[in-house]
Amino acid sequence: MRAVCWFGEHDVRVENVPDPQIVNPRDAIVRVTATAICGSDLHLYDGVIPTMQAGDILGHEFMGEVVEKGAAVNNLAVGDVVVVPFNIACGGCWYCKHEQFSLCDNSNPNAWMAETLYGHAPSGLFGYSHMLGGYAGGQAEFVRVPFADTGLFRVERDLPAEKVLFLTDIFPTGYQAAENCNIQEGDTVAVWGCGPVGQFAIRSALMLGAERVVAIDEVPERLQMATAAGAETIDFTGEKVYEALMDITGGRGPDACIDAVGLEAHGATLDALYDRVKVAVYMATDRAHVLRQAIRVCRKGGTVSIPGVYGGLIDKFPMGPAFGKALTLKMGQTHVHRYLPKLMEHIRNGDIDPSFVVTHRFGLDDAAEAYATFHEQRDGCVKVVLQP
Amino acid sequence: MHLRTALEAAGDTHQNIGTIERALSVAVGAKLVWSGLKRGRSISGQLLSAAGSYLTYRGISGFCPAYAALDGSAPGPLSLFVSEIRVSEAVTIDRPAEELYGFWRDLGNLPRVMPHVQQVTVLDERRSHWRVDGPGKSSMEWDARITADEPNTYIEWASEEGIYLQHRGAVEFESAPADRGTIVRVMLLYRPLGGAVAAFLAKVFHRAPSQEIREDLRRFKQLMETGEIATAEGPSARRAVTPAETDSEDSRRPRLRSSVQPVDLHEDEPLRRGDACDPVDEAALESFPASDPPSWNG
């Protein structure tokens, strides 16, 4: 089969690789009908996530049709159309039973790697480094899905793929980010990063009752998309973010701040430059400019919610302001499985049509061009869908 | 005496090297490891790395087994070669103790979660015969006897007299608080051939018993909680495609096979380290860090 493979920094290629096979009784093989490139795939593309190996198949946002299933998969039939959560969860451990699926104890065969770096291992992910499982990803024609009886979520065959594809990651991720803000009546939520996750965070915050949402970015197309959702916007190249947010909130600061950027934040400030230098000489791994800004501007007693990915160590973390203002910090990979029924309902009811985020479509064979387009934000690119 | 009491009574190794010597030991050791690694996979490179690792370990831990043997702080001059190794590892499994005990007490089950154990033959109610991977491609065999058996709580065993890998082991099943399942704790007390030196070299070459037991317990947990053992086995571009593996006529084919052969873990030969069955693992073994637990994680 053909698959998008990672070979190093800014080097992805479509290769012919063996078809996946059923290995365990709870496996299923899914024929991929649509897959997307995630903003977090760009961290892999930039080579900033450790334990990738040349030849790894990328991709963790995919849907398709069940073509084979293992002997223990009883709740699905061959031919079912399914979306696949990006994290792999066993359904049987303490964490899964408590709906903390992204913390599953049993789905990461390379748990020792993550334990060495993190102390404990989060769940395995599709196509996202060996430390996080070493599983082959979904930017391919076929994928082996472990624990398919827990992971696969059946959707109606007649729904357009682009309406349901983002249930695999970015819609629940934006939603969880907003839910983590514990939004109360009258709240203002500030969202850094108007990429796909930021877009879903903006819409989710409004669905969850936020009074105002302020979106921060520099790319005109992304800011327009945020405006279309009903957000106010700040272009950080033309305005000072702290001053603008303080002005918008009458000097209170946003009740909640969402960092939908993560470890590769860039900006023109002194601390952003400092981060670049530190990372360049391997004294830190993550650049946390957005996180620092969010902590500084968040109102006293407010919440900083972090759906953006961090991988290692950050320097100059403003613990004093976070402590002094008694902030709540919420973060982590998304417990996708937990949100699927609820968000599917929102899609069916017409509360949201996730396909708004798609700006580019490529064939799987053009993946290299697709990655470059997304990475360089060429041509107003916000979200790329690949068609196998 | 329960093994746990024996483990606690055995005490810890102490520090017997001064600060300056420790720093030197780490510095020289690190240099040797670096030189060794630069020589790649040659024997001399590996020996250099091993020696360097030993010096580094000695510096970091502050304990030199050779000094202990020489200055009499260890039981005798031979203690370097006969010292006891103690291991204790625990995992919490979200299943009742009865079920976990039941799996373990049927010793023939153990190779399913312990890939280095080739076979356990139950001889009678108490005695069993073990065959495990030895150094290189060899295997080691011994008889073991269950010396204590408290249903759903505790099993203790010891190797029979006269073998070169004498050991005592125990597994304890204890309820975790509230709904957290059962704590399974494995303890081992053994005298490896070559004592501390052999144990240390084993650690350098990724056969640290504590790490191996931790991985065994992880597989045990996976099997008990999910019914299978997680694997990332799957395609990658690291392996050439054979014509049989892909249908060249039409890559967009709908593939509707009937049903697949159920995978029965019970009948499967357990995967063994080094088996070339997982292309990801295979490739990972080629490059460091490998998906083999590193010695420094023990």
XYZ file of C-alpha atoms in Angstrom, chain A:
388
model
C 0.000 0.000 0.000
C 1.019 3.633 -0.245
C 1.762 5.575 2.911
C 3.165 8.943 3.923
C 6.486 8.279 5.627
C 8.730 10.503 7.708
C 12.412 10.565 6.821
C 13.658 13.569 8.749
C 13.237 17.292 9.130
C 11.068 18.633 6.278
C 11.353 15.291 4.493
C 8.160 13.273 4.030
C 7.657 10.905 1.114
C 4.955 8.612 -0.159
C 6.349 5.081 -0.130
C 5.172 1.616 -0.964
C 5.033 -0.325 2.293
C 3.576 -3.700 3.329
C -0.147 -3.843 4.101
C -0.951 -4.014 7.808
C -2.183 -7.317 9.230
C -4.350 -8.278 12.179
C -1.984 -9.099 15.036
C -4.110 -9.157 18.178
C -7.704 -10.350 18.683
C -9.015 -6.840 19.350
C -7.452 -5.367 16.174
C -9.259 -4.147 13.094
C -7.940 -3.084 9.712
C -9.444 0.140 8.399
C -9.337 1.179 4.743
C -8.725 4.915 4.965
C -11.201 7.056 3.024
C -10.051 10.449 4.343
C -7.150 11.623 6.454
C -5.834 15.000 7.521
C -2.557 16.637 8.446
C -2.661 17.890 12.012
C -0.867 20.960 13.297
C 0.962 18.601 15.629
C 2.231 16.678 12.572
C 4.098 19.871 11.763
C 6.069 19.433 14.997
C 7.184 16.064 13.595
C 7.837 17.704 10.234
C 10.086 20.215 11.987
C 11.883 17.383 13.759
C 11.226 18.662 17.270
C 9.534 15.534 18.647
C 12.056 12.956 19.914
C 12.164 9.219 19.031
C 10.996 9.428 15.421
C 12.701 6.996 13.064
C 13.193 7.306 9.328
C 10.465 5.302 7.601
C 7.715 5.844 10.212
C 4.230 6.208 8.747
C 2.655 9.516 9.765
C -0.897 10.545 10.527
C -3.352 10.339 13.393
C -6.491 11.947 11.940
C -8.224 9.391 9.762
C -11.503 7.666 9.059
C -12.541 4.850 6.828
C -14.206 1.527 6.462
C -13.624 -1.612 8.512
C -12.270 -4.291 6.154
C -11.073 -6.903 8.640
C -11.523 -7.517 12.305
C -9.960 -9.689 14.961
C -11.804 -12.488 16.721
C -12.582 -10.438 19.829
C -14.161 -7.441 18.081
C -17.893 -7.984 18.467
C -19.381 -4.508 18.333
C -18.385 -3.706 14.740
C -19.016 -5.250 11.365
C -16.899 -5.357 8.250
C -18.160 -2.476 6.089
C -18.877 -0.121 9.000
C -17.800 3.470 8.428
C -15.767 4.644 11.398
C -13.768 7.564 12.730
C -10.637 6.683 14.698
C -9.570 8.627 17.809
C -5.907 9.620 17.537
C -5.085 8.100 20.883
C -5.213 4.358 21.413
C -7.073 3.274 24.537
C -7.604 -0.228 25.919
C -10.885 0.471 27.702
C -9.916 -1.858 30.566
C -7.426 0.022 32.744
C -8.207 2.370 35.627
C -7.662 5.444 33.440
C -9.946 4.259 30.637
C -12.617 3.339 33.177
C -12.375 6.906 34.465
C -12.671 8.277 30.897
C -9.082 9.521 30.886
C -8.420 7.722 27.637
C -5.277 9.628 26.671
C -3.661 8.306 29.847
C -4.381 4.642 29.049
C -1.964 2.348 30.870
C -1.860 -0.448 28.329
C -1.637 0.909 24.804
C 1.988 1.997 24.642
C 4.368 -0.894 23.867
C 7.318 1.459 24.371
C 6.087 2.735 27.714
C 9.596 2.527 29.180
C 10.754 5.279 26.816
C 8.091 7.686 28.006
C 8.664 6.617 31.609
C 12.329 7.483 31.261
C 11.498 10.999 30.074
C 8.177 11.706 31.792
C 8.111 9.419 34.819
C 4.961 7.734 33.476
C 3.736 6.751 30.035
C 0.656 8.324 28.408
C -1.366 6.294 25.892
C 0.004 5.188 22.558
C -0.807 7.418 19.565
C -1.015 6.651 15.873
C 1.991 7.823 13.897
C 3.518 9.989 16.592
C 7.008 8.797 17.596
C 8.256 5.614 19.194
C 8.089 7.066 22.663
C 4.328 7.317 22.180
C 3.918 3.766 20.934
C 5.634 3.493 17.568
C 2.333 2.727 15.822
C 2.012 3.122 12.064
C -0.131 6.161 11.266
C -3.235 6.885 9.215
C -1.868 8.823 6.256
C -1.951 5.560 4.347
C -4.354 3.342 2.479
C -4.830 0.906 5.362
C -4.240 1.063 9.102
C -4.156 -1.542 11.820
C -6.256 -0.207 14.706
C -5.516 -1.879 18.057
C -8.325 -2.119 20.652
C -10.743 -1.445 17.810
C -13.736 -2.397 19.959
C -12.954 0.584 22.205
C -11.449 2.975 19.675
C -13.570 2.868 16.557
C -16.629 5.122 16.512
C -19.269 4.266 13.943
C -20.778 7.086 11.891
C -23.573 7.161 9.335
C -22.416 6.202 5.876
C -24.165 9.135 4.186
C -22.484 11.885 6.227
C -19.848 13.813 4.249
C -16.365 12.757 5.393
C -15.242 16.304 6.109
C -18.105 16.777 8.583
C -16.970 13.890 10.800
C -13.234 13.481 10.062
C -12.217 16.054 12.662
C -13.894 14.100 15.439
C -10.627 12.145 15.445
C -8.638 14.960 17.005
C -8.988 18.700 16.464
C -12.710 19.120 17.236
C -12.572 17.241 20.561
C -9.201 18.872 21.296
C -10.636 22.357 20.857
C -13.721 21.313 22.802
C -11.753 19.855 25.706
C -9.641 23.031 25.803
C -12.833 25.089 26.168
C -14.375 22.663 28.662
C -11.196 22.904 30.753
C -11.852 26.655 31.023
C -14.879 25.966 33.222
C -16.731 28.749 31.430
C -19.208 30.740 33.550
C -21.803 33.290 32.535
C -20.175 36.506 31.312
C -16.720 34.978 30.809
C -14.223 36.254 28.259
C -11.971 33.586 26.749
C -8.745 34.469 24.910
C -7.432 31.975 22.369
C -3.812 32.112 21.168
C -3.360 30.478 17.778
C -6.105 30.416 15.149
C -4.984 27.198 13.545
C -7.455 24.316 13.386
C -7.466 23.566 17.126
C -7.798 27.255 17.923
C -10.751 27.499 15.515
C -12.549 24.635 17.257
C -11.656 26.061 20.676
C -13.226 29.393 19.668
C -16.453 27.721 18.497
C -16.563 25.383 21.488
C -16.082 28.237 23.952
C -19.042 30.024 22.366
C -21.118 26.801 22.428
C -20.267 26.424 26.124
C -21.619 29.897 26.854
C -18.655 32.279 26.761
C -19.760 35.923 26.572
C -16.819 36.968 24.390
C -13.989 35.140 22.676
C -10.830 36.970 21.630
C -8.629 35.264 19.039
C -4.923 36.093 18.669
C -2.876 35.331 15.538
C -1.043 37.078 12.718
C -2.385 35.307 9.629
C -5.230 37.296 8.022
C -7.136 34.234 6.716
C -7.072 32.619 10.142
C -8.219 35.787 11.860
C -11.052 36.096 9.313
C -12.110 32.532 10.072
C -12.193 33.436 13.782
C -14.247 36.530 13.055
C -16.706 34.428 11.089
C -17.235 32.298 14.198
C -18.084 35.378 16.250
C -14.714 36.108 17.890
C -12.989 39.450 18.244
C -9.420 39.380 17.002
C -5.960 40.675 17.867
C -3.176 40.658 15.272
C -0.085 40.356 17.448
C 2.131 41.924 14.813
C 0.195 45.189 15.007
C -1.030 45.273 18.614
C 0.404 44.584 22.039
C -1.464 41.519 23.227
C -1.437 42.274 26.969
C -2.616 45.856 26.505
C -5.268 44.898 23.974
C -6.721 42.121 26.143
C -6.697 44.318 29.238
C -8.518 46.981 27.276
C -11.122 44.561 25.899
C -11.825 43.182 29.388
C -11.985 46.521 31.156
C -8.739 45.876 33.021
C -9.823 42.501 34.450
C -7.952 40.216 32.061
C -9.550 37.233 30.321
C -11.262 34.756 32.640
C -9.640 31.936 30.725
C -6.740 31.728 28.301
C -6.242 28.941 25.768
C -2.742 28.231 24.402
C -3.501 26.525 21.094
C 0.049 27.034 19.850
C 2.343 24.895 21.988
C 6.042 24.277 21.854
C 6.920 26.089 18.657
C 5.539 29.490 19.551
C 7.076 32.386 17.696
C 6.901 36.074 18.280
C 9.004 39.196 18.014
C 9.503 39.744 21.722
C 12.691 39.476 23.729
C 11.683 36.244 25.472
C 10.787 34.610 22.142
C 14.258 35.430 20.829
C 15.781 34.105 24.048
C 13.861 30.822 23.581
C 15.155 30.451 20.035
C 18.730 30.793 21.241
C 18.254 28.381 24.133
C 16.657 25.756 21.918
C 19.328 26.241 19.272
C 22.041 25.368 21.774
C 19.988 22.489 23.246
C 19.550 24.104 26.649
C 15.765 23.864 26.326
C 13.491 21.999 23.952
C 10.244 23.972 23.915
C 9.539 27.630 23.180
C 6.903 28.915 25.521
C 6.308 32.494 24.494
C 2.518 32.105 24.273
C 2.266 30.327 27.592
C 4.172 33.128 29.340
C 1.940 35.748 27.772
C -1.231 33.843 28.702
C -0.142 33.512 32.318
C 0.692 37.201 32.499
C -2.591 38.445 31.097
C -5.009 35.892 32.622
C -7.201 37.384 35.332
C -6.577 36.544 38.986
C -7.998 33.141 39.805
C -8.500 32.406 36.110
C -7.699 29.323 34.072
C -4.960 28.713 31.526
C -5.948 25.801 29.316
C -3.243 24.226 27.149
C -4.252 22.070 24.178
C -1.047 23.043 22.310
C 1.556 20.304 22.439
C 4.629 20.529 24.664
C 7.273 17.828 24.503
C 10.138 18.493 26.846
C 11.583 21.284 28.946
C 10.830 24.974 28.910
C 12.897 27.741 30.363
C 11.817 30.848 32.270
C 8.425 29.515 33.212
C 6.609 32.308 35.088
C 5.724 30.343 38.183
C 5.597 33.469 40.348
C 2.748 35.118 38.407
C 0.886 31.805 38.159
C 1.183 31.307 41.896
C 0.581 34.917 42.848
C -2.626 35.067 40.804
C -3.779 31.617 41.946
C -4.226 30.407 38.376
C -5.526 27.000 37.390
C -3.479 25.301 34.658
C -5.230 22.538 32.706
C -3.530 20.570 29.946
C -2.905 17.228 28.315
C -3.736 15.162 25.279
C -7.432 14.935 24.503
C -9.598 12.116 25.875
C -11.174 11.848 22.435
C -13.360 8.806 23.140
C -15.125 10.693 25.943
C -16.401 13.439 23.639
C -17.431 11.521 20.527
C -21.144 10.892 21.226
C -21.720 14.453 22.446
C -19.884 16.138 19.574
C -21.514 13.842 17.014
C -24.817 15.074 18.389
C -23.731 18.693 17.878
C -22.853 17.880 14.263
C -26.192 16.114 13.654
C -28.094 19.028 15.227
C -26.298 21.458 12.943
C -24.759 23.361 15.881
C -21.457 23.152 14.048
C -20.213 21.958 10.671
C -16.531 21.093 11.177
C -15.827 21.135 7.441
C -15.531 24.956 7.649
C -11.862 24.522 8.576
C -10.788 22.739 5.370
C -8.923 25.015 3.003
C -6.888 22.515 0.969
C -7.384 19.048 -0.457
C -4.626 16.857 -1.907
C -4.299 13.293 -3.084
C -2.225 11.101 -0.781
C 0.536 11.010 -3.401
C 0.976 14.767 -3.098
C 1.582 14.608 0.644
C 5.022 16.237 0.442
C 3.524 19.293 -1.220
C 0.630 19.250 1.229
C 2.988 19.296 4.222
C 5.011 22.156 2.751
C 1.852 24.157 2.004
C 0.511 23.722 5.530
C 3.902 24.315 7.134
C 4.548 27.562 5.307
C 0.886 28.604 5.672
C 0.952 29.152 1.924
C -2.148 30.328 0.162
C -4.158 30.820 3.360
C -3.770 27.199 4.335
C -5.508 26.305 7.605
C -6.349 22.624 7.247
C -5.337 19.974 4.739
C -7.317 16.837 3.902
C -5.603 13.987 2.044
C -7.548 11.563 -0.109
C -5.984 8.079 -0.369
